[in-house]
Coordinates of C-alpha atoms in Angstrom, one line a residue:
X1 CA 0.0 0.0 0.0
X2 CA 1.0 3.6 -0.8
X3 CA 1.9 5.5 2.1
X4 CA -0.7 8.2 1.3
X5 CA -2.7 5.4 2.6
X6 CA -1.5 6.7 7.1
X7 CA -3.6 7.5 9.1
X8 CA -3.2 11.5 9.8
X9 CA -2.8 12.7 13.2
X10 CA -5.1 14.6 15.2
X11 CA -3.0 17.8 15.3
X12 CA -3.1 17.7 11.0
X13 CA -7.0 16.9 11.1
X14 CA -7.7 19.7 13.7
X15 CA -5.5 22.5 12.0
X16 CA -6.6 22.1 8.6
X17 CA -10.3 21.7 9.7
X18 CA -9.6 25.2 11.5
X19 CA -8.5 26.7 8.3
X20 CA -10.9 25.4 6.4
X21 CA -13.9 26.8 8.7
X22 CA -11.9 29.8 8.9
X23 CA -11.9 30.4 4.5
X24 CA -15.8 29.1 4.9
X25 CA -16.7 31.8 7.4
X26 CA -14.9 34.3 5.3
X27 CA -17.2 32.9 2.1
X28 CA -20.1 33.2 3.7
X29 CA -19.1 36.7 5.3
X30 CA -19.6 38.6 1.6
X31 CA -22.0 36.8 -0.4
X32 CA -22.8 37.6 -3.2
X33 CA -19.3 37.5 -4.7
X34 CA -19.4 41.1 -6.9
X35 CA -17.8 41.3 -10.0
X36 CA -15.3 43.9 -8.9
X37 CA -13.9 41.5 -6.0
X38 CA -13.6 38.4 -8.4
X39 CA -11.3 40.7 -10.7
X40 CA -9.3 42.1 -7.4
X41 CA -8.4 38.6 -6.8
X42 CA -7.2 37.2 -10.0
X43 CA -5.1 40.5 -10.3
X44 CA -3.4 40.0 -7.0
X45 CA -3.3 36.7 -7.9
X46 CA -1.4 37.9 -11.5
X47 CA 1.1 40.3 -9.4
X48 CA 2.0 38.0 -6.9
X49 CA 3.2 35.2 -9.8
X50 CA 4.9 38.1 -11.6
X51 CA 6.6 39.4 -7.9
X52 CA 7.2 35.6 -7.0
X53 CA 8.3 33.9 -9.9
X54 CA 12.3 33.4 -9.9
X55 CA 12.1 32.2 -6.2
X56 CA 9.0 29.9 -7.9
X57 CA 11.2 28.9 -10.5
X58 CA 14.7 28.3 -8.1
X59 CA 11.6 25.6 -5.8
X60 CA 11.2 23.7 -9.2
X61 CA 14.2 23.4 -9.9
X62 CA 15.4 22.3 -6.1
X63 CA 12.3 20.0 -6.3
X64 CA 12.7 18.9 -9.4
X65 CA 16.6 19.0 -10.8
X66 CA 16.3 17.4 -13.5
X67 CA 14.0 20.1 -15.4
X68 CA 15.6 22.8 -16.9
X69 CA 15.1 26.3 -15.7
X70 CA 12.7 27.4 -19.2
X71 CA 10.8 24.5 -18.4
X72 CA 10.0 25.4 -15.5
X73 CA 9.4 29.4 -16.1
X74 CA 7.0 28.4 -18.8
X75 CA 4.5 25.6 -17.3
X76 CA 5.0 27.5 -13.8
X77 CA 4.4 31.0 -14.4
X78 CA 3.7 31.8 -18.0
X79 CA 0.8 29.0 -18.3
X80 CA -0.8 29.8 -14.8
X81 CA -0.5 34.0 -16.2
X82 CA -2.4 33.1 -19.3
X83 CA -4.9 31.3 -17.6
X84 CA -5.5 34.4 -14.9
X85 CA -5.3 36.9 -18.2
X86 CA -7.7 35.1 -19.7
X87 CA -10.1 34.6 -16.7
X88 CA -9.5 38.5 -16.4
X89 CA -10.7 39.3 -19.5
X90 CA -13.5 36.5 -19.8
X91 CA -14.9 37.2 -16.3
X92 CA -18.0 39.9 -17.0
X93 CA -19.4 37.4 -19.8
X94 CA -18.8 34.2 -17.6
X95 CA -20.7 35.8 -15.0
X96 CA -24.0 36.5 -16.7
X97 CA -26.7 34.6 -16.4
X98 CA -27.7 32.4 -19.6
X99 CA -30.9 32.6 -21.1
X100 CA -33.6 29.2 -21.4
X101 CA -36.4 29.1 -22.8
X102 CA -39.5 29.3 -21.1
X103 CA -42.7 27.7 -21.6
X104 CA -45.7 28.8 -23.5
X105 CA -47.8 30.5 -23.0
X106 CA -46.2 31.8 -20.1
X107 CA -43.4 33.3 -21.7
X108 CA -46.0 35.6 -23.2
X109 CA -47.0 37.3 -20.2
X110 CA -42.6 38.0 -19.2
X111 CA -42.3 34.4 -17.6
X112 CA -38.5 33.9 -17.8
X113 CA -35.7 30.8 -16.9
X114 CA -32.2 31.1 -16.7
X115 CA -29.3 29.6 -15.6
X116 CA -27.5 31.4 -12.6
X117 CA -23.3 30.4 -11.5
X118 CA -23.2 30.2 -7.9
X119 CA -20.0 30.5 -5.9
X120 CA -19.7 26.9 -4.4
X121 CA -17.3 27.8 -1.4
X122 CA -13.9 26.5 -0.8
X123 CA -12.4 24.4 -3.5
X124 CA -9.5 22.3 -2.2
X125 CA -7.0 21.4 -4.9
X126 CA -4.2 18.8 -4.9
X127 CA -1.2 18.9 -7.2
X128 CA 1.0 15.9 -7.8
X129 CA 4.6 15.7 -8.1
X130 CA 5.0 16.4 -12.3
X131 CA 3.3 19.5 -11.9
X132 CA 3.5 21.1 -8.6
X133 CA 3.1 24.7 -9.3
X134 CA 1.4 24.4 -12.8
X135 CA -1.6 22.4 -11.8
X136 CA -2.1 24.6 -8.4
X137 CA -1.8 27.3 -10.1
X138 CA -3.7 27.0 -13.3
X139 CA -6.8 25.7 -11.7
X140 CA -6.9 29.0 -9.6
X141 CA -7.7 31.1 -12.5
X142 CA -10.9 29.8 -12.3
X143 CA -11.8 29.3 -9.0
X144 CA -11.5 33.1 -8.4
X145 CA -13.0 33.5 -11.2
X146 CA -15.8 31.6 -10.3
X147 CA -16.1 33.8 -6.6
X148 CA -14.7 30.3 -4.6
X149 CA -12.0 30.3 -2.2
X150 CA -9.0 28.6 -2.8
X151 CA -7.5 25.9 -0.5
X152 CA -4.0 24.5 -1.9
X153 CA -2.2 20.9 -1.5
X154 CA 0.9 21.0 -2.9
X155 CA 2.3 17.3 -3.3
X156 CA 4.0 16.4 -0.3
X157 CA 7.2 15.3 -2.1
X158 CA 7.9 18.9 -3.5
X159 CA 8.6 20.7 -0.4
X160 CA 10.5 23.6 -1.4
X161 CA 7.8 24.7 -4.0
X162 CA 5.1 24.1 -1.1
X163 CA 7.4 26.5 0.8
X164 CA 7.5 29.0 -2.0
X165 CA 4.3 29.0 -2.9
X166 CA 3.2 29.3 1.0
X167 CA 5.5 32.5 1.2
X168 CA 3.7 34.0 -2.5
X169 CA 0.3 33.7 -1.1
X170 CA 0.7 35.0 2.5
X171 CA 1.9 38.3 0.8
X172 CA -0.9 38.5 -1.6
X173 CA -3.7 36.6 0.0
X174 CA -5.9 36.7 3.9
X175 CA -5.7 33.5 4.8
X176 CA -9.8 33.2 4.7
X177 CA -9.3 33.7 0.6
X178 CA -6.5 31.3 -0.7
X179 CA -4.5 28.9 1.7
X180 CA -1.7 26.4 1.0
X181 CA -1.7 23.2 3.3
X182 CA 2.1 22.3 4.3
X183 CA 3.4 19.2 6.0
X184 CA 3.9 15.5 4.8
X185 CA 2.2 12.7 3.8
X186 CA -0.1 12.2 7.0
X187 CA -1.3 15.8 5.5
X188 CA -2.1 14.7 2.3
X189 CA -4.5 11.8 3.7
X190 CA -6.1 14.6 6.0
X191 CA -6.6 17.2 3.0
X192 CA -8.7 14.4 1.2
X193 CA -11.0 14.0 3.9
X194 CA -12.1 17.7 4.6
X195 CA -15.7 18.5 4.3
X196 CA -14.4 21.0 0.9
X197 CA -17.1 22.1 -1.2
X198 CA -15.4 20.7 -4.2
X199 CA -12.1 18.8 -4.7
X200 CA -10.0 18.5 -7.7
X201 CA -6.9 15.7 -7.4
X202 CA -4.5 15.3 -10.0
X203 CA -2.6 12.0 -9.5
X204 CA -2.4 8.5 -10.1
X205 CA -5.6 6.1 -10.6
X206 CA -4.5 4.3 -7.3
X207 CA -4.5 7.1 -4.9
X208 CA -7.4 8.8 -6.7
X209 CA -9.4 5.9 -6.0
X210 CA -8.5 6.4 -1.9
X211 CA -8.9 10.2 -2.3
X212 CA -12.6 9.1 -4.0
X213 CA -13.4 7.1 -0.9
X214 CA -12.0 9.5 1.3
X215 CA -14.2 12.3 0.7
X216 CA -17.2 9.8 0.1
X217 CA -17.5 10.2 3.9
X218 CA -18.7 14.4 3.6
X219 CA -20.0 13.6 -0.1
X220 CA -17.2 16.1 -1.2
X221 CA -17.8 16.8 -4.9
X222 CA -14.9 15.5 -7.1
X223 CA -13.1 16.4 -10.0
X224 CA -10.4 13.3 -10.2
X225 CA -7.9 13.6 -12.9
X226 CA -6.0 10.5 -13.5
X227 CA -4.2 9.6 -16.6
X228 CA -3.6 6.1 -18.5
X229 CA -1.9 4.8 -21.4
X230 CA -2.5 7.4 -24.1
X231 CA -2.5 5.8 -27.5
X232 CA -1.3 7.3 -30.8
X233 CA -2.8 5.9 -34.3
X234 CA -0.2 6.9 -37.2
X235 CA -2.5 6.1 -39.9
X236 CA -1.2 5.0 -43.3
X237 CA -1.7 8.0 -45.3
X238 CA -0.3 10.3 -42.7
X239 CA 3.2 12.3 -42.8
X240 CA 5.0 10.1 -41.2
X241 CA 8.1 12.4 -40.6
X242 CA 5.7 15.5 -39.5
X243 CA 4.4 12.7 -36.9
X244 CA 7.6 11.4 -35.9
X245 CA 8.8 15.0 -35.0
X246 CA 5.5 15.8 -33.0
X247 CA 5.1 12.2 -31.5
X248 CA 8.7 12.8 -29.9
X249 CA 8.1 16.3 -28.7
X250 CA 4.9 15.0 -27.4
X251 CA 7.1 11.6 -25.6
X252 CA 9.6 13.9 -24.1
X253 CA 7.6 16.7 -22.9
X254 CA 8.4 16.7 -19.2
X255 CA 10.6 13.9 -19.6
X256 CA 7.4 12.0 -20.5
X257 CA 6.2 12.3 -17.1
X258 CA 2.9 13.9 -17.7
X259 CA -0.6 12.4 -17.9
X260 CA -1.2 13.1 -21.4
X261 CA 2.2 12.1 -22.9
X262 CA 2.1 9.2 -25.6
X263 CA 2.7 5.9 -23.9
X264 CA 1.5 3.2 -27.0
X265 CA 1.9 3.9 -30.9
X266 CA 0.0 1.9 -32.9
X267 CA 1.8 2.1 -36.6
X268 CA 1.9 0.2 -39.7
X269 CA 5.3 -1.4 -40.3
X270 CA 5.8 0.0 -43.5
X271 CA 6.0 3.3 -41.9
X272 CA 7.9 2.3 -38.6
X273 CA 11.5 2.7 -39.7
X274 CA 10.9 6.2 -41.2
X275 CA 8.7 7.1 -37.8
X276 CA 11.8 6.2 -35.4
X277 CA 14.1 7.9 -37.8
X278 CA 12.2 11.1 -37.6
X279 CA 11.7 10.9 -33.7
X280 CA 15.6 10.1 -33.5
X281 CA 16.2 13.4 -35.5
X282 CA 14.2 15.2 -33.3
X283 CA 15.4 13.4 -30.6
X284 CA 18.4 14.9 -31.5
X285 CA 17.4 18.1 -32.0
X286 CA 16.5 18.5 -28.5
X287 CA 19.6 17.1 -26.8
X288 CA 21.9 19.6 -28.2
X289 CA 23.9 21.0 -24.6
X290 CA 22.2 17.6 -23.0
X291 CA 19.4 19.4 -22.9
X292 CA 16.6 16.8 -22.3
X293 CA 15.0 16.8 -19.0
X294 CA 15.6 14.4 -16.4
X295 CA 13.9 12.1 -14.1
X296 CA 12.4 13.5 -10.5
X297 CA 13.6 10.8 -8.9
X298 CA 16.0 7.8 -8.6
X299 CA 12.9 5.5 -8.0
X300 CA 11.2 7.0 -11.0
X301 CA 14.3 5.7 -12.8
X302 CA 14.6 2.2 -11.4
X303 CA 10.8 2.0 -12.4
X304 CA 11.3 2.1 -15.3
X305 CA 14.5 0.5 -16.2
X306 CA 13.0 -2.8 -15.0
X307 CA 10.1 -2.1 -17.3
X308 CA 12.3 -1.8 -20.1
X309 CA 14.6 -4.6 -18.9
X310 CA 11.8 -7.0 -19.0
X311 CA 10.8 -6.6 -22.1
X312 CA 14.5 -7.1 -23.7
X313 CA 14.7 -10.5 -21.4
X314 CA 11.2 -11.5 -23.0
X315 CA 12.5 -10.7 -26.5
X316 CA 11.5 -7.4 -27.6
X317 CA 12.9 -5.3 -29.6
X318 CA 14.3 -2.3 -27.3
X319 CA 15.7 0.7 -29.2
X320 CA 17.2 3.9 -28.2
X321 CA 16.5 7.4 -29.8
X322 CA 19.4 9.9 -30.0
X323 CA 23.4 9.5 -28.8
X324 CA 22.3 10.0 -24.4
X325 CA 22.9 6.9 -23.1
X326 CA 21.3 6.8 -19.3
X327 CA 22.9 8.3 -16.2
X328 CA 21.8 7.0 -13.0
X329 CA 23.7 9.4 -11.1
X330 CA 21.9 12.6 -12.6
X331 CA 18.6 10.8 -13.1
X332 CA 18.7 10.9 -17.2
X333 CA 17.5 8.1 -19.2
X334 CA 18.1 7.4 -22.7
X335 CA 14.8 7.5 -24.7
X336 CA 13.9 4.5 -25.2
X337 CA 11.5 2.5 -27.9
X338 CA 10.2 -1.0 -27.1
X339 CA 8.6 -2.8 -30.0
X340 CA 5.6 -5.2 -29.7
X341 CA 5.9 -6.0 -26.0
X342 CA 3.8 -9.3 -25.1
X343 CA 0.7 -8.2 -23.3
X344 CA 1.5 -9.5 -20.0
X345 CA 4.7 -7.3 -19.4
X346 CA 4.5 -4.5 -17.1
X347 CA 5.3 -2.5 -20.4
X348 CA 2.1 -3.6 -21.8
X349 CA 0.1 -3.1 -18.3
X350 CA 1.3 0.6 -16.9
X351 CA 1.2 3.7 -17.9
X352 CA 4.8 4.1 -18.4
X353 CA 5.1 7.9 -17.2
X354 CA 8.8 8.6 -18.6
X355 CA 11.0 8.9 -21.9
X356 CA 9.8 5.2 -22.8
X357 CA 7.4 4.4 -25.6
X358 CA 5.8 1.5 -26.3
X359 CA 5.5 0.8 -30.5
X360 CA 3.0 -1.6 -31.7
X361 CA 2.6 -3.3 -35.3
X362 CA -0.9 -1.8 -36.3
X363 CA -2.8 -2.9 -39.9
X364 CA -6.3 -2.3 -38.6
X365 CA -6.3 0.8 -36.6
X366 CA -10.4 0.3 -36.3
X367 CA -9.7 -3.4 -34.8
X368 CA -6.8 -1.9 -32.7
X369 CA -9.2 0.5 -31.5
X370 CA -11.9 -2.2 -31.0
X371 CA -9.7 -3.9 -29.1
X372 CA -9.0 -2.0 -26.8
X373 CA -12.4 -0.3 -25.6
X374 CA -12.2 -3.7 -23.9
X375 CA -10.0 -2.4 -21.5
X376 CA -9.7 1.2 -19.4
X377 CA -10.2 4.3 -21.1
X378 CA -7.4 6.6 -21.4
X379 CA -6.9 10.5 -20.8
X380 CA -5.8 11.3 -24.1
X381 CA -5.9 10.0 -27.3
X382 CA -3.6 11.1 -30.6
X383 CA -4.2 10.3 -34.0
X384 CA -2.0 11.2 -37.3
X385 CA -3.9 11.2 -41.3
X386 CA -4.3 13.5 -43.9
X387 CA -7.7 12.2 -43.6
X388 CA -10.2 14.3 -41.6
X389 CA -12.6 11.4 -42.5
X390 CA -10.2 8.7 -41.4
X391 CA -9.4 10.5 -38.0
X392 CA -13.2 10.7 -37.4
X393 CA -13.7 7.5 -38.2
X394 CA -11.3 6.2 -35.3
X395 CA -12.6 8.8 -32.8
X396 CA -16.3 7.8 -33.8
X397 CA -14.8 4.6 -32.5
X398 CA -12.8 5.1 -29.6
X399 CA -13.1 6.4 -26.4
X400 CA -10.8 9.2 -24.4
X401 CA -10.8 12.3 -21.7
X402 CA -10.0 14.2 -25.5
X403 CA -8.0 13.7 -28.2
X404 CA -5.4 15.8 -30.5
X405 CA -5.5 14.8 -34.4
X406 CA -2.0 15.4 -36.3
X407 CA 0.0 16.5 -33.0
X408 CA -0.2 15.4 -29.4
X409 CA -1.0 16.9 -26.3
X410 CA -2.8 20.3 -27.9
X411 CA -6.2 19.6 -26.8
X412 CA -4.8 21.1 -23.6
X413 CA -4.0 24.1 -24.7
X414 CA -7.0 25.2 -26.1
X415 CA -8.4 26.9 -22.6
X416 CA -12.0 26.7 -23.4
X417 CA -12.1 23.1 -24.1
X418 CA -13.1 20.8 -21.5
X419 CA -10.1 18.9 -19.6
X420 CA -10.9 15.3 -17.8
X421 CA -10.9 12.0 -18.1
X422 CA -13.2 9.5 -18.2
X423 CA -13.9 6.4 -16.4
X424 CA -10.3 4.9 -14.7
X425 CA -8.6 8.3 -16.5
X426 CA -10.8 10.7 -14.4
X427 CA -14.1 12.2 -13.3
X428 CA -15.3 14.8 -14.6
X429 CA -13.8 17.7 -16.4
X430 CA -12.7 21.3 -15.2
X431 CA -10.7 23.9 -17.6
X432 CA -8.4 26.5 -17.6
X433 CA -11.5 28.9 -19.1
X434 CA -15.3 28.5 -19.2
X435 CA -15.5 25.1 -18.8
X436 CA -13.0 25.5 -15.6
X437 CA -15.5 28.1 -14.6
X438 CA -18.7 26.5 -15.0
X439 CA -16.9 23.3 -12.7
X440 CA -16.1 25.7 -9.8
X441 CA -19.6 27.2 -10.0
X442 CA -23.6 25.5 -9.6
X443 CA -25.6 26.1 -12.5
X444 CA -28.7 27.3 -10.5
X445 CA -31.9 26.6 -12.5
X446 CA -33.5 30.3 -11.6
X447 CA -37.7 31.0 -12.9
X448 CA -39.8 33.8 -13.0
X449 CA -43.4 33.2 -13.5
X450 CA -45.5 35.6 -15.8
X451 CA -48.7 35.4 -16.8
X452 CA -52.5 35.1 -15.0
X453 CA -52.2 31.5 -13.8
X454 CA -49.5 28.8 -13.1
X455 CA -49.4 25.4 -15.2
X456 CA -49.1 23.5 -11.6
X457 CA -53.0 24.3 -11.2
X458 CA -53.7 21.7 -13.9
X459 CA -51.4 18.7 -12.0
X460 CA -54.2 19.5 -8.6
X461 CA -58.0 18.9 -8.3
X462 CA -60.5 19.7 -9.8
X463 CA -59.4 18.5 -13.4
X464 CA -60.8 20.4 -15.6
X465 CA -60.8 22.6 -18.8
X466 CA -56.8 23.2 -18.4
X467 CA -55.9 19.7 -17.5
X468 CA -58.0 18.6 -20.6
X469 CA -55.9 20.8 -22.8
X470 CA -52.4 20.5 -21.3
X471 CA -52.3 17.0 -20.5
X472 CA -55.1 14.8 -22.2
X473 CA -54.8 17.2 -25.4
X474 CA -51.3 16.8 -25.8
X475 CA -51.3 13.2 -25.4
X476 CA -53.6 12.5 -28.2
X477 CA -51.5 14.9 -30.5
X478 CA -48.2 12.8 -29.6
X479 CA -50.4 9.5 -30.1
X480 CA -51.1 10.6 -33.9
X481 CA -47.6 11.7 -34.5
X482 CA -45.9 8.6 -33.1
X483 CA -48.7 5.8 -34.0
X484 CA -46.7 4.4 -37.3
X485 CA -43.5 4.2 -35.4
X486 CA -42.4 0.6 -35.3
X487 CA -41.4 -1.5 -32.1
X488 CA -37.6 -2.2 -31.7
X489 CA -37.0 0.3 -34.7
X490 CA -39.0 -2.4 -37.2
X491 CA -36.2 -5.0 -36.4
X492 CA -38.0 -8.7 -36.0

């Protein structure tokens, strides 16, 4: 068992309890959430990652040494600044209330509906190790946006950007408005079990499931995203060099440890040997000053080394990309190609979650895809054609959290898509614009009745005139309309 799994002590429980009631009082204290208070936050919240961000970017780096310093600058504080900008500039329209249609005849007489965002309250967010600024930091955009308060878990094995980030807020933030929770793991297990009014966990799909059951005891809405093996389809009419190039940036994004990087390639083998030549070349490309980014942590490493290790004592075909060979001692690893890997190998079974990609012989991408919708649906799905028909064809088919066609990983940078998995890659779906917006809110259904009389007078005693119109009238008409509709669509 994980050791997220401990029991937290009673002084971690208490304190972060104390907080929490402490950013709930506050919430309470100034509903409704104006406008001009949302847009006060998200531009201290702006300032504070402009103020903070070389001592942000010096806590990656100590957390995380393997990552270079641009790396870090730009998925720490340039993605999270976008995402506030953009909330900034988004946050009048996101705020109004959308129009529904109302029913006749009422709507006649001014009867109106609408859909109105609520504030939910405090929003707890946990942040795993790949990310631990960017997916704190992101996801507040929108939960100031949205008029929530913001609670913070930063992972508990990046201290010093828990410490960093701790110092940014307590210049720019009260304590009742965003909050980061410090300490170690018996913290993490605490922060799960909070009576939040939403929580969003990034992480594995082990500890998501004990995070699940967790806040099952204070029904604590979730927002759980996961990951998977993310497949890639390189169709046979697709540029098979423009793929190679973008399925290796996509592989070594992060080192490859990132939900949403490649793990499976499903290829014809006609066009193998000119895909691994173009990921080599770009391979390449990026090691120029060993430039490719490391692992976190020696365990990462040793992870997967015995992944790839037991595939080559099965058999397969293990490759290496580019001229770095791996360094245990500063956490690098060659990237790394293992070709048609029997399905009970550990390289066949877990998401791989480094520079390691599994490459499959592929004929039949349709029975490929077939195939596996037998098994867990991933996070992310990547498919390459000059096709638009062919590439819907194999999404019609498949199943994912979202999908990129010709590149990987871009879904995710569109901000007003919907982000999530689906099934053992996630629950639910947040965003880093209106979609994140409309997560950290309630969609309150909101009437107004108009008109001389209320349709609830025909559904009480004495039935008369108006229940003979509304109800038995209207059944009769849908009787005609539907009466030469055939059972079980005319099938025998």
């Amino acid at each position: 068992m994980n050791d997220f799994f401990a029991a937290p002590t009673e002084h971690d429980q208490a304190a972060l309890k104390a907080r929490l009631e402490q950013m709930r009082t506050g919430f309470l204290s100034e509903l409704p959430v104006a406008f001009e208070v949302r847009r006060e936050r998200i531009r201290r919240a702006i300032a504070m990652l402009l103020k903070h961000a070389d001592a942000l970017v010096a806590a990656s780096l100590q957390d995380f040494p393997g990552r270079r310093a641009e790396l870090a600058r730009l998925t720490d504080v340039f993605m999270p600044l976008d995402a506030l900008r953009h909330a900034e500039r988004k946050l009048a329209g996101w705020m109004k209330p959308h129009k529904r249609g109302a029913p006749q005849p009422f709507a006649l007489f001014g009867a109106r509906a609408q859909v109105q965002y609520q504030p939910l309250g405090v929003v707890g967010v946990v942040a795993p190790w790949n990310a631990p600024l960017t997916l704190l930091l992101l996801p507040l955009a929108t939960i100031l946006a949205a008029g929530n308060r913001a609670f913070l878990r930063p992972s508990d094995q990046t201290p010093a950007c828990a410490a960093a980030l701790d110092a940014a807020v307590r210049e720019y933030f009260d304590p009742d408005e965003v909050s980061v929770a410090l300490g170690g793991l018996h913290t993490s297990q605490a922060f799960s079990g909070l009576p939040l009014d939403h929580l969003l966990f990034t992480g594995s799909t082990g500890v998501g499931r004990a995070v699940a059951a967790s806040a099952a005891d204070n029904l604590t809405p979730l927002t759980l995203e996961l990951g998977g093996k993310c497949p890639v389809f390189v169709l046979a009419d697709a540029d098979v060099a423009e793929a190679g190039r973008r399925l290796a940036l996509g592989k070594l994004m992060n080192g490859g440890q990132g939900c949403l990087c490649p793990d499976t390639a499903y290829v014809p083998a006609a066009l193998q040997q000119p895909l691994l030549a173009a990921m080599d070349a770009e391979v390449r490309r990026q090691a120029v000053g060993d430039d490719l980014c490391g692992l976190f942590s020696a365990r990462h490493l040793q992870r997967l080394q015995a992944i790839v290790d037991e595939a080559r004592e099965a058999g397969a075909r293990v490759l290496t990309l580019g001229a770095q060979v791996t360094d245990s001692a500063r956490l690098r690893m060659a990237p790394t190609v293992i070709v048609d890997p029997s399905p009970e190998l550990r390289a066949s079974q877990e998401e791989l979650f480094g520079p390691v990609l599994v490459l499959r012989s592929c004929e039949e991408p349709l029975a490929a895809v077939q195939a596996l919708r037998q098994g867990e649906k991933p996070l992310g799905l990547y498919v390459f054609s000059r096709s638009q028909r062919a590439a819907q064809q194999l999404l019609d088919a498949s199943f994912s959290g979202g999908a990129t066609v010709n590149d990987t990983l871009m879904h995710l940078s569109v901000k007003d898509l919907p982000f999530g998995g689906v099934g053992h890659s996630g629950m639910g779906a947040y965003g880093f614009g209106i979609e994140g917006f409309r997560r950290f809110s309630h969609a309150r259904a909101v009437y107004w009745q108009g008109g001389p009389f209320s349709l609830l007078r025909a559904m009480h005693p004495p039935y008369g005139v108006l229940y003979r119109f509304a109800i038995e009238g209207t059944l009769r008409r849908l009787q005609r309309r539907y009466a030469k509709v055939p059972p079980r669509g005319g099938r025998k």
